[in-house]
Short mmCIF file of C-alpha atoms in Angstrom, two decimals:
data_model
loop_
_atom_site.label_atom_id
_atom_site.label_comp_id
_atom_site.label_asym_id
_atom_site.label_seq_id
_atom_site.Cartn_x
_atom_site.Cartn_y
_atom_site.Cartn_z
CA UNK A 1 -47.20 -62.02 -6.96
CA UNK A 2 -50.06 -60.44 -8.82
CA UNK A 3 -49.12 -56.83 -8.25
CA UNK A 4 -46.52 -54.49 -6.68
CA UNK A 5 -46.91 -51.22 -4.89
CA UNK A 6 -44.38 -48.43 -5.54
CA UNK A 7 -44.15 -45.31 -3.41
CA UNK A 8 -42.95 -42.27 -5.34
CA UNK A 9 -41.84 -39.02 -3.77
CA UNK A 10 -41.22 -35.77 -5.60
CA UNK A 11 -37.71 -34.79 -4.51
CA UNK A 12 -37.18 -32.15 -7.20
CA UNK A 13 -37.06 -29.31 -4.70
CA UNK A 14 -34.65 -31.14 -2.41
CA UNK A 15 -32.34 -31.92 -5.32
CA UNK A 16 -32.48 -28.30 -6.46
CA UNK A 17 -31.50 -27.15 -2.96
CA UNK A 18 -28.64 -29.68 -2.85
CA UNK A 19 -27.41 -28.63 -6.29
CA UNK A 20 -27.57 -24.94 -5.36
CA UNK A 21 -25.68 -25.65 -2.14
CA UNK A 22 -23.05 -27.55 -4.08
CA UNK A 23 -22.75 -24.73 -6.62
CA UNK A 24 -22.45 -22.18 -3.78
CA UNK A 25 -19.65 -24.22 -2.24
CA UNK A 26 -17.84 -24.41 -5.59
CA UNK A 27 -18.25 -20.65 -6.12
CA UNK A 28 -16.93 -19.90 -2.62
CA UNK A 29 -13.94 -22.21 -3.00
CA UNK A 30 -13.16 -20.69 -6.40
CA UNK A 31 -13.35 -17.13 -5.07
CA UNK A 32 -11.39 -18.16 -1.96
CA UNK A 33 -8.56 -19.60 -4.02
CA UNK A 34 -8.40 -16.86 -6.64
CA UNK A 35 -8.11 -13.98 -4.16
CA UNK A 36 -4.80 -12.11 -4.32
CA UNK A 37 -5.00 -11.55 -0.58
CA UNK A 38 -4.00 -14.37 1.75
CA UNK A 39 -7.02 -15.86 3.50
CA UNK A 40 -7.16 -18.15 6.52
CA UNK A 41 -10.09 -19.79 8.26
CA UNK A 42 -9.08 -20.44 11.87
CA UNK A 43 -10.55 -22.43 14.73
CA UNK A 44 -9.58 -21.90 18.36
CA UNK A 45 -7.95 -24.44 20.66
CA UNK A 46 -8.71 -23.54 24.26
CA UNK A 47 -7.08 -24.60 27.49
CA UNK A 48 -8.77 -25.70 30.70
CA UNK A 49 -9.42 -22.08 31.62
CA UNK A 50 -11.13 -21.57 28.23
CA UNK A 51 -8.33 -19.23 27.21
CA UNK A 52 -7.30 -19.46 23.55
CA UNK A 53 -3.95 -21.23 23.32
CA UNK A 54 -3.69 -21.72 19.58
CA UNK A 55 -5.55 -21.01 16.36
CA UNK A 56 -5.68 -23.97 14.00
CA UNK A 57 -5.74 -23.44 10.24
CA UNK A 58 -8.90 -25.04 8.87
CA UNK A 59 -8.70 -23.58 5.38
CA UNK A 60 -6.05 -21.54 3.57
CA UNK A 61 -5.59 -20.24 0.05
CA UNK A 62 -2.49 -20.25 -2.13
CA UNK A 63 -1.76 -16.53 -1.65
CA UNK A 64 -1.25 -17.02 2.09
CA UNK A 65 0.71 -20.24 1.68
CA UNK A 66 3.15 -18.52 -0.68
CA UNK A 67 4.12 -16.11 2.10
CA UNK A 68 5.66 -19.14 3.81
CA UNK A 69 6.95 -20.93 0.71
CA UNK A 70 4.36 -23.64 1.29
CA UNK A 71 1.23 -25.11 -0.26
CA UNK A 72 -2.27 -24.93 1.28
CA UNK A 73 -2.29 -28.69 1.85
CA UNK A 74 0.80 -28.56 4.07
CA UNK A 75 -0.60 -25.76 6.23
CA UNK A 76 -4.04 -27.15 7.00
CA UNK A 77 -4.10 -28.37 10.60
CA UNK A 78 -1.08 -26.28 11.57
CA UNK A 79 -1.22 -23.82 14.45
CA UNK A 80 -0.95 -20.14 13.49
CA UNK A 81 1.30 -19.30 16.45
CA UNK A 82 3.58 -22.21 15.61
CA UNK A 83 3.71 -21.02 12.01
CA UNK A 84 4.02 -17.31 12.85
CA UNK A 85 5.62 -17.00 16.30
CA UNK A 86 6.11 -13.28 15.71
CA UNK A 87 2.36 -12.58 15.98
CA UNK A 88 2.49 -12.83 19.78
CA UNK A 89 5.29 -10.29 20.09
CA UNK A 90 3.44 -7.80 17.87
CA UNK A 91 0.13 -8.27 19.76
CA UNK A 92 -1.63 -9.62 16.66
CA UNK A 93 -2.53 -12.83 18.46
CA UNK A 94 -4.38 -10.85 21.14
CA UNK A 95 -6.21 -8.95 18.39
CA UNK A 96 -7.34 -12.24 16.84
CA UNK A 97 -8.49 -13.57 20.20
CA UNK A 98 -10.39 -10.36 20.91
CA UNK A 99 -12.30 -10.64 17.62
CA UNK A 100 -13.03 -14.27 18.44
CA UNK A 101 -14.55 -13.30 21.80
CA UNK A 102 -16.38 -10.08 20.87
CA UNK A 103 -17.31 -10.67 17.24
CA UNK A 104 -16.20 -7.14 16.38
CA UNK A 105 -14.20 -7.08 13.11
CA UNK A 106 -10.81 -5.37 13.14
CA UNK A 107 -8.69 -3.75 10.44
CA UNK A 108 -4.94 -3.70 11.11
CA UNK A 109 -3.09 -1.04 9.06
CA UNK A 110 0.27 -1.70 7.45
CA UNK A 111 2.62 -3.31 9.98
CA UNK A 112 5.90 -5.21 9.94
CA UNK A 113 5.89 -8.92 10.72
CA UNK A 114 9.24 -10.42 11.68
CA UNK A 115 10.54 -13.66 13.15
CA UNK A 116 13.79 -15.59 12.86
CA UNK A 117 12.95 -16.91 9.40
CA UNK A 118 11.16 -14.10 7.58
CA UNK A 119 9.86 -10.59 7.63
CA UNK A 120 7.30 -8.78 5.51
CA UNK A 121 4.96 -5.79 5.60
CA UNK A 122 1.25 -6.52 5.68
CA UNK A 123 -2.21 -5.18 6.38
CA UNK A 124 -5.02 -7.42 7.54
CA UNK A 125 -8.70 -7.70 8.31
CA UNK A 126 -10.11 -10.10 10.90
CA UNK A 127 -13.75 -11.08 11.39
CA UNK A 128 -15.71 -13.83 13.13
CA UNK A 129 -17.84 -16.09 10.95
CA UNK A 130 -21.38 -17.18 11.94
CA UNK A 131 -20.08 -20.64 12.90
CA UNK A 132 -17.62 -19.10 15.39
CA UNK A 133 -14.49 -19.54 13.27
CA UNK A 134 -12.20 -16.64 12.37
CA UNK A 135 -11.53 -15.32 8.89
CA UNK A 136 -8.09 -13.72 8.66
CA UNK A 137 -7.43 -11.77 5.44
CA UNK A 138 -3.89 -10.52 4.90
CA UNK A 139 -2.42 -8.38 2.12
CA UNK A 140 1.32 -8.51 1.50
CA UNK A 141 2.41 -4.86 1.33
CA UNK A 142 6.16 -5.53 1.20
CA UNK A 143 6.70 -4.46 -2.42
CA UNK A 144 4.66 -1.27 -1.96
CA UNK A 145 6.44 -0.30 1.27
CA UNK A 146 9.89 -0.98 -0.17
CA UNK A 147 9.03 1.03 -3.30
CA UNK A 148 7.84 3.96 -1.17
CA UNK A 149 10.95 3.76 0.99
CA UNK A 150 13.14 3.70 -2.11
CA UNK A 151 11.37 6.75 -3.53
CA UNK A 152 11.73 8.55 -0.20
CA UNK A 153 15.45 7.77 -0.05
CA UNK A 154 15.99 8.95 -3.63
CA UNK A 155 13.98 12.10 -2.95
CA UNK A 156 16.00 12.89 0.16
CA UNK A 157 19.24 12.26 -1.73
CA UNK A 158 18.13 14.54 -4.58
CA UNK A 159 17.10 17.24 -2.10
CA UNK A 160 20.53 17.10 -0.43
CA UNK A 161 22.30 17.39 -3.79
CA UNK A 162 19.90 20.18 -4.79
CA UNK A 163 20.62 22.16 -1.64
CA UNK A 164 24.41 21.81 -1.52
CA UNK A 165 24.98 22.51 -5.23
CA UNK A 166 27.40 25.37 -5.89
CA UNK A 167 25.14 26.91 -8.52
CA UNK A 168 21.65 28.35 -8.36
CA UNK A 169 18.97 25.70 -8.83
CA UNK A 170 15.28 26.44 -8.77
CA UNK A 171 12.02 24.92 -9.96
CA UNK A 172 9.11 26.87 -11.42
CA UNK A 173 5.46 25.95 -11.84
CA UNK A 174 3.70 26.48 -15.17
CA UNK A 175 2.98 30.10 -14.27
CA UNK A 176 6.64 30.78 -13.55
CA UNK A 177 6.26 30.90 -9.77
CA UNK A 178 9.19 29.60 -7.73
CA UNK A 179 8.26 26.27 -6.10
CA UNK A 180 11.72 25.53 -4.70
CA UNK A 181 15.16 27.10 -4.69
CA UNK A 182 18.47 25.99 -3.21
CA UNK A 183 20.71 27.84 -0.76
CA UNK A 184 23.05 29.10 -3.48
CA UNK A 185 20.10 30.51 -5.42
CA UNK A 186 18.79 32.27 -2.31
CA UNK A 187 22.22 33.76 -1.73
CA UNK A 188 22.38 35.04 -5.31
CA UNK A 189 18.90 36.59 -5.05
CA UNK A 190 19.76 37.99 -1.60
CA UNK A 191 16.68 36.66 0.19
CA UNK A 192 15.76 33.69 2.44
CA UNK A 193 14.56 30.54 0.64
CA UNK A 194 11.13 30.59 2.29
CA UNK A 195 10.51 34.16 1.14
CA UNK A 196 11.42 33.37 -2.45
CA UNK A 197 9.05 30.41 -2.79
CA UNK A 198 5.80 31.55 -4.41
CA UNK A 199 7.24 34.64 -6.08
CA UNK A 200 7.02 34.90 -9.86
CA UNK A 201 10.47 34.50 -11.37
CA UNK A 202 9.81 36.52 -14.50
CA UNK A 203 7.98 39.46 -12.92
CA UNK A 204 10.14 39.73 -9.83
CA UNK A 205 13.68 38.83 -10.89
CA UNK A 206 14.02 39.14 -14.68
CA UNK A 207 14.67 42.62 -16.07
CA UNK A 208 11.56 43.98 -17.86
CA UNK A 209 13.32 44.31 -21.22
CA UNK A 210 14.41 40.65 -21.08
CA UNK A 211 11.23 39.06 -19.78
CA UNK A 212 9.82 38.33 -23.24
CA UNK A 213 12.77 36.27 -24.51
CA UNK A 214 13.17 34.40 -21.20
CA UNK A 215 9.45 33.63 -21.08
CA UNK A 216 9.61 32.38 -24.69
CA UNK A 217 12.38 29.92 -23.82
CA UNK A 218 10.42 28.78 -20.75
CA UNK A 219 7.22 28.20 -22.75
CA UNK A 220 9.18 26.21 -25.31
CA UNK A 221 10.48 23.90 -22.58
CA UNK A 222 6.96 23.42 -21.24
CA UNK A 223 5.82 22.48 -24.74
CA UNK A 224 8.53 19.83 -24.92
CA UNK A 225 10.70 21.69 -27.39
CA UNK A 226 14.11 20.15 -26.72
CA UNK A 227 15.73 22.75 -28.96
CA UNK A 228 14.93 25.31 -26.26
CA UNK A 229 17.09 23.36 -23.80
CA UNK A 230 20.10 25.59 -24.31
CA UNK A 231 22.27 28.00 -22.40
CA UNK A 232 20.74 31.46 -22.10
CA UNK A 233 22.59 34.40 -20.61
CA UNK A 234 20.55 37.11 -19.01
CA UNK A 235 20.38 39.66 -16.26
CA UNK A 236 18.37 39.47 -13.09
CA UNK A 237 17.54 41.91 -10.35
CA UNK A 238 17.96 40.65 -6.80
CA UNK A 239 15.68 41.25 -3.82
CA UNK A 240 18.03 44.12 -2.84
CA UNK A 241 17.83 45.72 -6.27
CA UNK A 242 21.24 44.63 -7.52
CA UNK A 243 21.57 43.63 -11.17
CA UNK A 244 23.50 40.44 -11.85
CA UNK A 245 24.30 38.49 -15.01
CA UNK A 246 23.56 34.77 -14.90
#
């Protein structure tokens, strides 16, 4: 052999495209996994009538898997209905199927999911991807809902105690206007509770000659002066003009 022929092609651009595609895949997978929200990529299994019978998990992140005390690897290939039978009873499965057919994304506000094994509060967003698969994004709202419920219960309990107390209790804003008053306080001031709210405590119910000292104590409390947190005797004038010592 006296010579050889070599054919050389410039594949720089192709390699750059392949590398960029690989980097894009890595970025997506990294973002997918690091999301605090649970994310599923679902593919439909249809029956003979083309009706969706099941949604198969093609991809899932750790946040979703943790809702079911599982790992992503154990959920891939599982059916969503088999995993979450409660979604049919709460019409979520029909919502998913509708997005699959129409392509219109849907936001589902905070709702309760429950089946025999678990229950949790969630909100979700569903959209159809260009390849026809579904992306199901779910936020676990359980802690937030339970915290709000706890606050509501404590508030209602405090309001009941406030209203049935055998002494006058009232709250004032920074200007000294009554923002709330209990039944005993309304009885002492001889006026309905709703009529008392909004009236200025100092100008309306404290005797003129005592307004200065009472206002001084009030301002000290607003300024955080704990020393002002003391018992103060004084006289008030009721809605009927009676003078009482409190």
